Amino acid sequence: NAGVTQTPKFQVLKTGQSMTLQCAQDMNHNSMYWYRQDPGMGLRLIYYSASEGTTDKGEVPNGYNVSRLNKREFSLRLESAAPSQTSVYFCASSEQPELGNSPLHFGNGTRLTVT
Amino acid sequence: AQSVAQPEDQVNVAEGNPLTVKCTYSVSGNPYLFWYVQYPNRGLQFLLKYITGDNLVKGSYGFEAEFNKSQTSFHLKKPSALVSDSALYFCAVRDSGNNRLAFGKGNQVVVIP
């Protein structure tokens, strides 16, 4: 099992450019998440999708959009990148978040630098 | 809203000594508590969780954690640390009333040979 796969692994953008981060999971999980990780700040939730066809804002959604393409795939789009979006982005999935006890399964991250 | 505090930025421990990583939490309902570990250039990996029941929870790689409701703590422990335990450790809490997970800022653990 591949688990959660993120592409690309690394990306450098110039301010104002756009890009889409891709995420796919093969565990048949219902819920998927996008986090960003910054030094000393832990992980902050950008957007999540509790189930196919639904998306909701997390803690830091400004400057991002998401698409839950199907049950497997959840993409994150930066329409106009800013230096403040330089970060490591993690996609995660879980089986049933509504039950409250499902652990998250994480991808290996996308390291994004905006110059 | 739920929150997590991990008061120490880095924990240094000699190989073979006990390891403790501290975590305190704040929730309005019943807490669901988790520990994750992150190795360099990798995503977070689930270690263990507390949902209900026994206050001492055992997880992967010999780790365990103790839930203390009165102190609102969920400290991670390992009786004998290995050099390979050197990593970044995150505590997380989910309130029973919602499906969002709040992470602490992480603790860097350095096990000295």
PDB file of N, CA and C in Angstrom, chain B residues 16-56:
ATOM      1  N   GLY B  16      19.419   4.826  26.583  1.00  0.00           N
ATOM      2  CA  GLY B  16      19.202   3.905  27.683  1.00  0.00           C
ATOM      3  C   GLY B  16      18.455   4.519  28.860  1.00  0.00           C
ATOM      4  N   ASN B  17      18.405   5.841  28.905  1.00  0.00           N
ATOM      5  CA  ASN B  17      17.681   6.519  29.982  1.00  0.00           C
ATOM      6  C   ASN B  17      16.209   6.664  29.636  1.00  0.00           C
ATOM      7  N   PRO B  18      15.374   6.903  30.651  1.00  0.00           N
ATOM      8  CA  PRO B  18      13.940   7.116  30.364  1.00  0.00           C
ATOM      9  C   PRO B  18      13.727   8.426  29.607  1.00  0.00           C
ATOM     10  N   LEU B  19      12.735   8.389  28.723  1.00  0.00           N
ATOM     11  CA  LEU B  19      12.390   9.559  27.921  1.00  0.00           C
ATOM     12  C   LEU B  19      10.978  10.000  28.280  1.00  0.00           C
ATOM     13  N   THR B  20      10.803  11.292  28.506  1.00  0.00           N
ATOM     14  CA  THR B  20       9.475  11.861  28.736  1.00  0.00           C
ATOM     15  C   THR B  20       9.317  13.106  27.878  1.00  0.00           C
ATOM     16  N   VAL B  21       8.209  13.175  27.162  1.00  0.00           N
ATOM     17  CA  VAL B  21       7.861  14.363  26.385  1.00  0.00           C
ATOM     18  C   VAL B  21       6.515  14.850  26.905  1.00  0.00           C
ATOM     19  N   LYS B  22       6.475  16.120  27.321  1.00  0.00           N
ATOM     20  CA  LYS B  22       5.308  16.617  28.034  1.00  0.00           C
ATOM     21  C   LYS B  22       4.265  17.234  27.104  1.00  0.00           C
ATOM     22  N   CYS B  23       2.996  17.070  27.518  1.00  0.00           N
ATOM     23  CA  CYS B  23       1.886  17.631  26.757  1.00  0.00           C
ATOM     24  C   CYS B  23       0.743  17.951  27.704  1.00  0.00           C
ATOM     25  N   THR B  24       0.212  19.152  27.614  1.00  0.00           N
ATOM     26  CA  THR B  24      -1.016  19.494  28.313  1.00  0.00           C
ATOM     27  C   THR B  24      -2.018  19.991  27.284  1.00  0.00           C
ATOM     28  N   TYR B  25      -3.301  19.845  27.609  1.00  0.00           N
ATOM     29  CA  TYR B  25      -4.329  20.150  26.621  1.00  0.00           C
ATOM     30  C   TYR B  25      -5.462  20.941  27.245  1.00  0.00           C
ATOM     31  N   SER B  26      -6.277  21.503  26.375  1.00  0.00           N
ATOM     32  CA  SER B  26      -7.483  22.217  26.809  1.00  0.00           C
ATOM     33  C   SER B  26      -8.599  21.910  25.820  1.00  0.00           C
ATOM     34  N   VAL B  27      -9.701  21.380  26.336  1.00  0.00           N
ATOM     35  CA  VAL B  27     -10.886  21.104  25.515  1.00  0.00           C
ATOM     36  C   VAL B  27     -12.132  21.444  26.318  1.00  0.00           C
ATOM     37  N   SER B  28     -13.242  21.602  25.620  1.00  0.00           N
ATOM     38  CA  SER B  28     -14.498  21.879  26.315  1.00  0.00           C
ATOM     39  C   SER B  28     -15.272  20.604  26.593  1.00  0.00           C
ATOM     40  N   GLY B  29     -15.055  19.572  25.759  1.00  0.00           N
ATOM     41  CA  GLY B  29     -15.742  18.312  25.957  1.00  0.00           C
ATOM     42  C   GLY B  29     -14.759  17.239  26.384  1.00  0.00           C
ATOM     43  N   ASN B  30     -15.039  16.013  26.009  1.00  0.00           N
ATOM     44  CA  ASN B  30     -14.111  14.918  26.300  1.00  0.00           C
ATOM     45  C   ASN B  30     -12.971  14.924  25.286  1.00  0.00           C
ATOM     46  N   PRO B  31     -11.746  14.718  25.763  1.00  0.00           N
ATOM     47  CA  PRO B  31     -10.603  14.777  24.828  1.00  0.00           C
ATOM     48  C   PRO B  31     -10.310  13.445  24.158  1.00  0.00           C
ATOM     49  N   TYR B  32      -9.964  13.538  22.896  1.00  0.00           N
ATOM     50  CA  TYR B  32      -9.339  12.422  22.189  1.00  0.00           C
ATOM     51  C   TYR B  32      -7.901  12.858  21.945  1.00  0.00           C
ATOM     52  N   LEU B  33      -6.940  12.126  22.484  1.00  0.00           N
ATOM     53  CA  LEU B  33      -5.550  12.555  22.499  1.00  0.00           C
ATOM     54  C   LEU B  33      -4.676  11.638  21.671  1.00  0.00           C
ATOM     55  N   PHE B  34      -3.724  12.224  20.988  1.00  0.00           N
ATOM     56  CA  PHE B  34      -2.869  11.487  20.068  1.00  0.00           C
ATOM     57  C   PHE B  34      -1.415  11.949  20.226  1.00  0.00           C
ATOM     58  N   TRP B  35      -0.496  11.022  19.945  1.00  0.00           N
ATOM     59  CA  TRP B  35       0.905  11.355  19.750  1.00  0.00           C
ATOM     60  C   TRP B  35       1.335  10.882  18.370  1.00  0.00           C
ATOM     61  N   TYR B  36       2.093  11.788  17.707  1.00  0.00           N
ATOM     62  CA  TYR B  36       2.663  11.474  16.404  1.00  0.00           C
ATOM     63  C   TYR B  36       4.164  11.741  16.462  1.00  0.00           C
ATOM     64  N   VAL B  37       4.901  11.040  15.589  1.00  0.00           N
ATOM     65  CA  VAL B  37       6.340  11.247  15.483  1.00  0.00           C
ATOM     66  C   VAL B  37       6.671  11.599  14.036  1.00  0.00           C
ATOM     67  N   GLN B  38       7.637  12.502  13.876  1.00  0.00           N
ATOM     68  CA  GLN B  38       8.057  12.892  12.540  1.00  0.00           C
ATOM     69  C   GLN B  38       9.564  12.745  12.409  1.00  0.00           C
ATOM     70  N   TYR B  39       9.997  11.913  11.471  1.00  0.00           N
ATOM     71  CA  TYR B  39      11.406  11.781  11.154  1.00  0.00           C
ATOM     72  C   TYR B  39      11.757  12.757  10.036  1.00  0.00           C
ATOM     73  N   PRO B  40      13.031  13.107   9.876  1.00  0.00           N
ATOM     74  CA  PRO B  40      13.415  14.115   8.888  1.00  0.00           C
ATOM     75  C   PRO B  40      12.878  13.825   7.490  1.00  0.00           C
ATOM     76  N   ASN B  41      12.328  14.853   6.877  1.00  0.00           N
ATOM     77  CA  ASN B  41      11.820  14.797   5.507  1.00  0.00           C
ATOM     78  C   ASN B  41      10.712  13.764   5.314  1.00  0.00           C
ATOM     79  N   ARG B  42       9.987  13.493   6.366  1.00  0.00           N
ATOM     80  CA  ARG B  42       8.876  12.557   6.289  1.00  0.00           C
ATOM     81  C   ARG B  42       7.616  13.182   6.876  1.00  0.00           C
ATOM     82  N   GLY B  43       6.476  12.558   6.584  1.00  0.00           N
ATOM     83  CA  GLY B  43       5.238  12.988   7.218  1.00  0.00           C
ATOM     84  C   GLY B  43       5.136  12.450   8.632  1.00  0.00           C
ATOM     85  N   LEU B  44       4.114  12.890   9.350  1.00  0.00           N
ATOM     86  CA  LEU B  44       3.908  12.427  10.716  1.00  0.00           C
ATOM     87  C   LEU B  44       3.405  10.983  10.710  1.00  0.00           C
ATOM     88  N   GLN B  45       3.841  10.239  11.719  1.00  0.00           N
ATOM     89  CA  GLN B  45       3.392   8.860  11.880  1.00  0.00           C
ATOM     90  C   GLN B  45       2.684   8.721  13.223  1.00  0.00           C
ATOM     91  N   PHE B  46       1.581   8.039  13.224  1.00  0.00           N
ATOM     92  CA  PHE B  46       0.783   7.823  14.428  1.00  0.00           C
ATOM     93  C   PHE B  46       1.519   6.902  15.393  1.00  0.00           C
ATOM     94  N   LEU B  47       1.571   7.298  16.682  1.00  0.00           N
ATOM     95  CA  LEU B  47       2.199   6.476  17.710  1.00  0.00           C
ATOM     96  C   LEU B  47       1.171   5.802  18.616  1.00  0.00           C
ATOM     97  N   LEU B  48       0.260   6.606  19.160  1.00  0.00           N
ATOM     98  CA  LEU B  48      -0.727   6.064  20.075  1.00  0.00           C
ATOM     99  C   LEU B  48      -1.848   7.066  20.283  1.00  0.00           C
ATOM    100  N   LYS B  49      -2.922   6.592  20.907  1.00  0.00           N
ATOM    101  CA  LYS B  49      -4.070   7.473  21.156  1.00  0.00           C
ATOM    102  C   LYS B  49      -4.746   7.090  22.466  1.00  0.00           C
ATOM    103  N   TYR B  50      -5.409   8.074  23.058  1.00  0.00           N
ATOM    104  CA  TYR B  50      -6.290   7.849  24.196  1.00  0.00           C
ATOM    105  C   TYR B  50      -7.684   8.309  23.801  1.00  0.00           C
ATOM    106  N   ILE B  51      -8.635   7.404  23.939  1.00  0.00           N
ATOM    107  CA  ILE B  51     -10.022   7.761  23.672  1.00  0.00           C
ATOM    108  C   ILE B  51     -10.815   7.660  24.967  1.00  0.00           C
ATOM    109  N   THR B  52     -10.743   6.502  25.586  1.00  0.00           N
ATOM    110  CA  THR B  52     -11.424   6.266  26.845  1.00  0.00           C
ATOM    111  C   THR B  52     -10.814   5.020  27.468  1.00  0.00           C
ATOM    112  N   GLY B  53     -11.122   4.752  28.739  1.00  0.00           N
ATOM    113  CA  GLY B  53     -10.635   3.530  29.351  1.00  0.00           C
ATOM    114  C   GLY B  53      -9.382   3.740  30.180  1.00  0.00           C
ATOM    115  N   ASP B  54      -8.452   2.805  30.094  1.00  0.00           N
ATOM    116  CA  ASP B  54      -7.241   2.845  30.906  1.00  0.00           C
ATOM    117  C   ASP B  54      -6.456   4.135  30.660  1.00  0.00           C
ATOM    118  N   ASN B  55      -5.966   4.699  31.750  1.00  0.00           N
ATOM    119  CA  ASN B  55      -5.219   5.948  31.629  1.00  0.00           C
ATOM    120  C   ASN B  55      -3.841   5.748  31.015  1.00  0.00           C
ATOM    121  N   LEU B  56      -3.305   4.535  31.107  1.00  0.00           N
ATOM    122  CA  LEU B  56      -2.001   4.249  30.512  1.00  0.00           C
ATOM    123  C   LEU B  56      -2.223   3.583  29.159  1.00  0.00           C
TER     124      LEU B  56
END
